Coordinates of N, CA, C and O in Angstrom, one line a residue:
M1 N -0.6 12.4 -20.3 CA -1.5 12.2 -21.3 C -2.8 11.6 -20.8 O -2.8 10.9 -19.8
K2 N -3.9 11.9 -21.5 CA -5.2 11.4 -21.1 C -5.6 10.2 -21.9 O -5.2 10.0 -23.0
T3 N -6.6 9.5 -21.4 CA -7.2 8.4 -22.1 C -7.8 8.9 -23.4 O -8.4 9.9 -23.4
K4 N -7.6 8.2 -24.5 CA -8.3 8.6 -25.7 C -8.4 7.4 -26.7 O -7.6 6.5 -26.7
L5 N -9.5 7.4 -27.5 CA -9.6 6.5 -28.6 C -8.8 7.0 -29.7 O -8.8 8.2 -30.0
I6 N -8.0 6.1 -30.3 CA -7.2 6.4 -31.5 C -7.5 5.6 -32.7 O -7.5 4.3 -32.5
S7 N -7.8 6.2 -33.8 CA -8.1 5.5 -35.0 C -6.8 5.1 -35.7 O -5.9 5.9 -35.8
L8 N -6.7 3.8 -36.1 CA -5.6 3.3 -36.8 C -5.8 3.5 -38.3 O -6.9 3.5 -38.8
P9 N -4.7 3.6 -39.0 CA -4.9 3.7 -40.5 C -5.6 2.4 -41.0 O -5.3 1.3 -40.5
K10 N -6.5 2.6 -41.9 CA -7.2 1.4 -42.5 C -7.0 1.4 -44.0 O -7.4 2.3 -44.7
I11 N -6.3 0.4 -44.4 CA -6.0 0.3 -45.8 C -7.0 -0.7 -46.4 O -7.0 -1.9 -46.0
E12 N -8.0 -0.2 -47.2 CA -9.0 -1.1 -47.7 C -8.6 -1.8 -49.0 O -8.0 -1.2 -49.8
D13 N -9.0 -3.0 -49.1 CA -8.6 -3.8 -50.2 C -9.7 -4.9 -50.4 O -10.2 -5.4 -49.4
P14 N -10.1 -5.2 -51.6 CA -11.1 -6.2 -51.8 C -10.7 -7.6 -51.2 O -11.6 -8.4 -50.9
R15 N -9.4 -7.8 -51.0 CA -9.0 -9.1 -50.5 C -9.0 -9.1 -49.0 O -8.7 -10.1 -48.3
G16 N -9.3 -7.9 -48.3 CA -9.3 -7.8 -46.9 C -8.6 -6.5 -46.5 O -7.7 -6.1 -47.1
N17 N -9.0 -5.9 -45.4 CA -8.5 -4.7 -44.9 C -7.2 -4.9 -44.0 O -7.0 -6.0 -43.5
L18 N -6.4 -3.9 -43.9 CA -5.2 -4.0 -43.1 C -5.1 -2.7 -42.3 O -5.3 -1.6 -42.8
S19 N -4.7 -2.8 -41.0 CA -4.4 -1.7 -40.2 C -3.0 -1.9 -39.6 O -2.6 -3.1 -39.4
V20 N -2.3 -0.8 -39.3 CA -1.0 -0.9 -38.8 C -0.7 0.0 -37.7 O -1.3 1.1 -37.6
I21 N 0.2 -0.4 -36.8 CA 0.6 0.4 -35.7 C 2.1 0.6 -35.9 O 2.9 -0.4 -35.8
E22 N 2.6 1.8 -36.1 CA 4.0 2.1 -36.3 C 4.3 3.5 -36.0 O 3.4 4.3 -36.0
G23 N 5.5 3.8 -35.8 CA 6.0 5.2 -35.7 C 5.2 6.0 -34.7 O 5.1 5.7 -33.5
E24 N 4.5 7.0 -35.2 CA 3.7 7.9 -34.4 C 2.3 7.5 -34.2 O 1.5 8.3 -33.7
T25 N 1.9 6.3 -34.6 CA 0.5 5.9 -34.5 C 0.0 6.0 -33.0 O -1.1 6.4 -32.8
I26 N 0.8 5.6 -32.1 CA 0.5 5.6 -30.7 C 1.6 6.4 -29.9 O 2.7 6.6 -30.5
P27 N 1.3 7.0 -28.8 CA 2.2 8.0 -28.1 C 3.3 7.3 -27.3 O 3.8 7.9 -26.3
F28 N 3.8 6.1 -27.7 CA 4.9 5.6 -27.0 C 5.6 4.5 -27.9 O 5.0 4.0 -28.8
K29 N 6.8 4.2 -27.6 CA 7.5 3.1 -28.3 C 7.1 1.8 -27.7 O 6.9 1.6 -26.5
I30 N 6.9 0.8 -28.6 CA 6.4 -0.5 -28.2 C 7.5 -1.4 -27.7 O 8.5 -1.5 -28.3
K31 N 7.3 -1.9 -26.5 CA 8.3 -2.8 -25.9 C 7.7 -4.2 -25.6 O 8.4 -5.2 -25.4
R32 N 6.4 -4.3 -25.7 CA 5.7 -5.6 -25.3 C 4.3 -5.6 -26.0 O 3.6 -4.6 -26.1
V33 N 4.0 -6.8 -26.5 CA 2.7 -7.0 -27.1 C 2.2 -8.4 -26.6 O 2.9 -9.4 -26.5
Y34 N 0.9 -8.4 -26.1 CA 0.3 -9.6 -25.7 C -1.2 -9.6 -26.1 O -1.7 -8.5 -26.4
Y35 N -1.9 -10.7 -26.0 CA -3.3 -10.7 -26.3 C -4.0 -11.7 -25.5 O -3.5 -12.7 -25.0
L36 N -5.3 -11.4 -25.3 CA -6.2 -12.3 -24.5 C -7.2 -12.9 -25.4 O -7.7 -12.2 -26.3
Y37 N -7.5 -14.1 -25.3 CA -8.5 -14.8 -26.1 C -9.1 -16.0 -25.3 O -8.6 -16.4 -24.3
D38 N -10.1 -16.6 -25.8 CA -10.8 -17.6 -25.2 C -11.3 -17.3 -23.8 O -11.2 -18.1 -22.8
V39 N -11.6 -16.0 -23.6 CA -12.1 -15.5 -22.3 C -13.5 -16.1 -22.0 O -14.4 -15.9 -22.8
P40 N -13.7 -16.9 -20.9 CA -15.0 -17.5 -20.7 C -16.1 -16.4 -20.5 O -15.8 -15.3 -20.0
S41 N -17.3 -16.8 -20.8 CA -18.4 -15.9 -20.7 C -18.5 -15.5 -19.2 O -18.4 -16.3 -18.3
G42 N -18.7 -14.2 -19.0 CA -18.8 -13.6 -17.7 C -17.5 -13.4 -16.9 O -17.5 -12.7 -15.9
A43 N -16.4 -13.8 -17.5 CA -15.1 -13.6 -16.9 C -14.6 -12.1 -17.1 O -15.0 -11.5 -18.0
E44 N -13.8 -11.6 -16.1 CA -13.3 -10.3 -16.2 C -11.7 -10.4 -16.1 O -11.2 -11.3 -15.5
R45 N -11.1 -9.5 -16.8 CA -9.6 -9.5 -16.8 C -9.2 -8.1 -16.4 O -10.0 -7.2 -16.2
G46 N -7.9 -7.9 -16.2 CA -7.4 -6.6 -15.7 C -7.4 -6.6 -14.2 O -6.9 -7.4 -13.5
G47 N -8.1 -5.5 -13.7 CA -8.2 -5.3 -12.3 C -6.8 -4.9 -11.7 O -6.4 -5.4 -10.7
H48 N -6.2 -3.9 -12.4 CA -4.9 -3.4 -11.9 C -4.6 -2.0 -12.6 O -5.4 -1.6 -13.5
S49 N -3.6 -1.4 -12.1 CA -3.1 -0.2 -12.7 C -1.6 -0.3 -12.8 O -0.9 -1.2 -12.2
H50 N -1.0 0.6 -13.6 CA 0.5 0.6 -13.8 C 1.0 2.0 -13.4 O 0.4 3.0 -13.6
K51 N 2.2 2.0 -12.8 CA 2.8 3.2 -12.3 C 3.6 3.9 -13.5 O 3.7 5.1 -13.6
K52 N 4.2 3.0 -14.4 CA 5.0 3.6 -15.5 C 4.6 3.1 -16.8 O 4.9 3.8 -17.8
Q53 N 3.9 2.0 -16.9 CA 3.6 1.4 -18.2 C 2.3 2.0 -18.8 O 1.3 2.1 -18.2
Q54 N 2.4 2.4 -20.1 CA 1.3 2.9 -20.9 C 0.8 1.7 -21.7 O 1.6 0.9 -22.1
E55 N -0.5 1.7 -22.1 CA -1.0 0.6 -22.9 C -1.9 1.2 -24.0 O -2.5 2.3 -23.9
F56 N -2.0 0.4 -25.0 CA -2.9 0.6 -26.1 C -3.7 -0.7 -26.4 O -3.1 -1.7 -26.6
I57 N -5.0 -0.6 -26.2 CA -5.8 -1.8 -26.2 C -6.7 -1.8 -27.5 O -7.4 -0.8 -27.7
I58 N -6.8 -3.0 -28.2 CA -7.5 -3.1 -29.4 C -8.4 -4.4 -29.4 O -7.9 -5.4 -29.0
A59 N -9.6 -4.3 -29.8 CA -10.4 -5.5 -30.1 C -10.1 -5.9 -31.5 O -10.7 -5.4 -32.4
V60 N -9.2 -6.8 -31.7 CA -8.9 -7.3 -33.0 C -9.9 -8.2 -33.6 O -10.0 -8.5 -34.8
A61 N -10.7 -8.8 -32.7 CA -11.9 -9.7 -33.1 C -12.9 -9.5 -32.0 O -12.6 -9.4 -30.8
G62 N -14.2 -9.6 -32.3 CA -15.2 -9.5 -31.4 C -15.3 -8.2 -30.7 O -14.9 -7.1 -31.2
S63 N -15.8 -8.2 -29.4 CA -15.9 -6.9 -28.7 C -15.8 -7.2 -27.2 O -15.9 -8.3 -26.7
F64 N -15.5 -6.1 -26.4 CA -15.5 -6.2 -25.0 C -15.5 -4.7 -24.5 O -15.4 -3.8 -25.2
E65 N -15.7 -4.6 -23.2 CA -15.7 -3.3 -22.5 C -14.4 -3.1 -21.7 O -13.9 -4.1 -21.1
V66 N -13.9 -1.9 -21.7 CA -12.8 -1.5 -20.9 C -13.3 -0.4 -19.9 O -13.8 0.6 -20.3
V67 N -13.2 -0.7 -18.6 CA -13.6 0.2 -17.6 C -12.3 0.9 -17.1 O -11.4 0.2 -16.6
L68 N -12.3 2.2 -17.2 CA -11.1 2.9 -16.7 C -11.5 3.9 -15.6 O -12.5 4.6 -15.7
N69 N -10.6 4.0 -14.6 CA -10.8 4.8 -13.5 C -9.5 5.5 -13.1 O -8.5 4.8 -12.9
N70 N -9.5 6.9 -13.1 CA -8.3 7.6 -12.8 C -8.2 8.1 -11.3 O -7.4 8.9 -11.0
G71 N -9.2 7.6 -10.5 CA -9.2 8.0 -9.1 C -10.3 9.1 -8.9 O -10.6 9.3 -7.7
I72 N -10.7 9.7 -10.0 CA -11.7 10.8 -9.9 C -13.0 10.4 -10.6 O -14.1 10.6 -10.1
E73 N -12.8 9.9 -11.8 CA -14.0 9.5 -12.6 C -13.8 8.1 -13.2 O -12.6 7.7 -13.5
E74 N -14.9 7.5 -13.6 CA -14.8 6.2 -14.2 C -15.5 6.3 -15.6 O -16.6 6.9 -15.7
N75 N -14.9 5.7 -16.6 CA -15.5 5.7 -17.9 C -15.5 4.3 -18.5 O -14.5 3.5 -18.2
V76 N -16.5 3.9 -19.3 CA -16.6 2.6 -19.9 C -16.5 2.8 -21.4 O -17.2 3.6 -22.0
Y77 N -15.6 2.1 -22.0 CA -15.4 2.1 -23.5 C -15.7 0.8 -24.0 O -15.2 -0.3 -23.5
R78 N -16.5 0.7 -25.1 CA -16.8 -0.6 -25.8 C -15.9 -0.6 -27.0 O -16.1 0.2 -27.9
L79 N -15.0 -1.6 -27.0 CA -14.2 -1.7 -28.2 C -14.7 -2.8 -29.1 O -15.0 -3.9 -28.6
F80 N -14.8 -2.5 -30.4 CA -15.3 -3.5 -31.3 C -14.8 -3.3 -32.7 O -15.1 -4.1 -33.6
K81 N -13.9 -2.3 -33.0 CA -13.4 -2.1 -34.3 C -11.9 -2.4 -34.3 O -11.1 -1.9 -33.5
P82 N -11.4 -3.3 -35.2 CA -10.0 -3.6 -35.2 C -9.1 -2.5 -35.7 O -7.9 -2.6 -35.6
N83 N -9.7 -1.4 -36.2 CA -8.9 -0.3 -36.6 C -9.0 0.9 -35.6 O -8.8 2.1 -36.0
E84 N -9.4 0.6 -34.4 CA -9.5 1.7 -33.4 C -9.0 1.1 -32.0 O -9.4 -0.1 -31.7
G85 N -8.3 1.8 -31.3 CA -7.8 1.3 -30.0 C -7.9 2.4 -28.9 O -8.1 3.6 -29.2
L86 N -7.7 2.0 -27.7 CA -7.8 2.8 -26.5 C -6.5 3.0 -25.9 O -5.9 2.0 -25.4
F87 N -6.0 4.3 -25.8 CA -4.8 4.6 -25.1 C -5.1 4.7 -23.6 O -6.0 5.4 -23.2
V88 N -4.3 3.9 -22.8 CA -4.5 3.9 -21.4 C -3.2 4.5 -20.7 O -2.2 3.8 -20.8
P89 N -3.3 5.7 -20.2 CA -2.1 6.3 -19.5 C -1.7 5.6 -18.2 O -2.5 4.8 -17.7
I90 N -0.6 6.0 -17.6 CA -0.2 5.5 -16.3 C -1.2 5.9 -15.3 O -2.0 6.8 -15.5
N91 N -1.2 5.3 -14.1 CA -2.0 5.6 -13.0 C -3.5 5.6 -13.3 O -4.3 6.4 -12.9
T92 N -3.9 4.6 -14.1 CA -5.3 4.4 -14.5 C -5.7 2.9 -14.2 O -5.1 2.0 -14.7
W93 N -6.7 2.8 -13.3 CA -7.2 1.4 -13.0 C -8.0 0.9 -14.2 O -8.8 1.7 -14.8
R94 N -7.8 -0.3 -14.6 CA -8.5 -0.8 -15.7 C -9.0 -2.2 -15.5 O -8.4 -3.0 -14.7
E95 N -10.2 -2.4 -16.0 CA -10.9 -3.7 -16.0 C -11.4 -4.0 -17.3 O -11.9 -3.1 -18.0
L96 N -11.4 -5.3 -17.7 CA -11.9 -5.7 -19.0 C -13.0 -6.7 -18.8 O -12.9 -7.6 -18.0
R97 N -14.2 -6.5 -19.4 CA -15.3 -7.3 -19.1 C -16.3 -7.4 -20.4 O -16.0 -6.7 -21.4
N98 N -17.3 -8.2 -20.2 CA -18.3 -8.4 -21.3 C -17.7 -8.8 -22.6 O -18.0 -8.2 -23.7
F99 N -16.8 -9.8 -22.6 CA -16.2 -10.3 -23.8 C -17.2 -11.0 -24.7 O -18.0 -11.9 -24.2
S100 N -17.3 -10.7 -26.0 CA -18.2 -11.5 -26.9 C -17.5 -12.8 -27.2 O -16.3 -13.0 -26.9
A101 N -18.2 -13.8 -27.7 CA -17.7 -15.0 -28.1 C -16.6 -14.8 -29.2 O -16.9 -14.0 -30.1
G102 N -15.5 -15.4 -29.1 CA -14.4 -15.2 -30.1 C -13.7 -13.9 -30.0 O -12.9 -13.6 -30.9
A103 N -13.9 -13.1 -28.9 CA -13.1 -11.9 -28.8 C -11.6 -12.1 -28.6 O -11.2 -13.0 -28.0
V104 N -10.9 -11.2 -29.2 CA -9.4 -11.2 -29.1 C -9.0 -9.8 -28.7 O -9.3 -8.8 -29.4
C105 N -8.4 -9.6 -27.5 CA -8.0 -8.3 -27.0 C -6.5 -8.2 -27.2 O -5.7 -9.0 -26.5
L106 N -6.0 -7.3 -28.0 CA -4.6 -7.1 -28.2 C -4.1 -5.9 -27.4 O -4.8 -4.9 -27.4
V107 N -3.0 -6.1 -26.6 CA -2.5 -5.0 -25.8 C -1.1 -4.7 -26.2 O -0.2 -5.6 -26.2
V108 N -0.8 -3.5 -26.5 CA 0.5 -3.0 -26.9 C 1.0 -2.2 -25.7 O 0.3 -1.3 -25.3
S109 N 2.2 -2.5 -25.2 CA 2.7 -1.8 -24.0 C 4.0 -1.1 -24.2 O 4.8 -1.4 -25.0
S110 N 4.2 -0.1 -23.4 CA 5.4 0.8 -23.4 C 6.6 0.1 -22.7 O 7.7 0.6 -22.9
D111 N 6.3 -0.9 -21.9 CA 7.4 -1.5 -21.2 C 7.2 -3.0 -21.1 O 6.1 -3.6 -21.3
E112 N 8.3 -3.7 -20.8 CA 8.3 -5.2 -20.6 C 7.6 -5.4 -19.3 O 7.5 -4.5 -18.4
F113 N 7.2 -6.7 -19.0 CA 6.6 -7.0 -17.8 C 7.5 -6.7 -16.6 O 8.7 -7.1 -16.6
D114 N 6.9 -6.1 -15.6 CA 7.6 -5.8 -14.3 C 6.6 -5.8 -13.2 O 5.8 -4.8 -13.1
E115 N 6.6 -6.8 -12.4 CA 5.5 -6.9 -11.3 C 5.5 -5.7 -10.4 O 4.5 -5.3 -9.9
A116 N 6.7 -5.1 -10.2 CA 6.8 -3.9 -9.3 C 6.0 -2.7 -9.8 O 5.7 -1.8 -9.1
D117 N 5.7 -2.7 -11.1 CA 5.0 -1.6 -11.8 C 3.5 -1.7 -11.6 O 2.7 -0.8 -11.8
Y118 N 3.0 -2.9 -11.1 CA 1.6 -3.1 -11.0 C 1.0 -2.7 -9.6 O 1.7 -2.9 -8.6
I119 N -0.2 -2.2 -9.6 CA -1.0 -2.0 -8.4 C -2.2 -2.9 -8.6 O -3.0 -2.6 -9.5
R120 N -2.3 -4.0 -7.8 CA -3.4 -5.0 -8.0 C -4.5 -4.9 -7.0 O -5.5 -5.6 -7.2
D121 N -4.5 -4.0 -6.1 CA -5.5 -3.8 -5.1 C -6.1 -2.4 -5.3 O -5.4 -1.4 -5.3
Y122 N -7.4 -2.3 -5.5 CA -8.1 -1.0 -5.8 C -7.9 0.0 -4.7 O -7.6 1.2 -4.9
D123 N -8.0 -0.4 -3.4 CA -7.8 0.5 -2.3 C -6.3 1.1 -2.3 O -6.1 2.3 -2.1
E124 N -5.4 0.2 -2.6 CA -4.0 0.7 -2.7 C -3.8 1.7 -3.9 O -3.1 2.6 -3.8
F125 N -4.5 1.4 -5.0 CA -4.5 2.3 -6.1 C -5.0 3.7 -5.7 O -4.4 4.7 -6.1
M126 N -6.2 3.7 -5.0 CA -6.7 5.0 -4.6 C -5.8 5.7 -3.7 O -5.6 6.9 -3.8
D127 N -5.1 5.0 -2.8 CA -4.1 5.7 -1.9 C -3.0 6.2 -2.7 O -2.6 7.4 -2.5
Y128 N -2.5 5.5 -3.7 CA -1.4 5.9 -4.5 C -1.7 7.1 -5.4 O -1.0 8.1 -5.4
V129 N -2.9 7.1 -6.1 CA -3.2 8.3 -6.9 C -3.6 9.5 -6.1 O -3.4 10.6 -6.6
N130 N -4.1 9.3 -4.9 CA -4.4 10.5 -4.0 C -3.1 11.1 -3.5 O -3.2 12.3 -3.0
K131 N -2.0 10.4 -3.6 CA -0.7 11.0 -3.1 C 0.1 11.7 -4.1 O 1.1 12.4 -3.8
I132 N -0.2 11.4 -5.4 CA 0.5 12.0 -6.5 C -0.1 13.3 -7.0 O -1.2 13.7 -6.7

């Protein structure tokens, strides 16, 4: 599968909107959910790739950029809508940067944490994707 922005259902209500991730909303079964917050100004997160884990990234508050590189091309996505997320397939280097004040980054993953699934060095990532 390729990287893509996915719109989440948005249920509008005068008391506040609601969006949901369930069933076929994203292209994998959810096994892990985590979030990043209180990211200092100028800090970057990510800087790794996964061999098996797929992810879906949402800016539930504020905004930030997601830089994705598949070994051939690099794309930058600005996430700022709580009802839209970015699907990140396997073998994709990712970096998160330019967090706004108060930003909250929600990550939904296809697998539980496994250090062996991570590639944390960009040169190793390039070697890996050039071999597959």
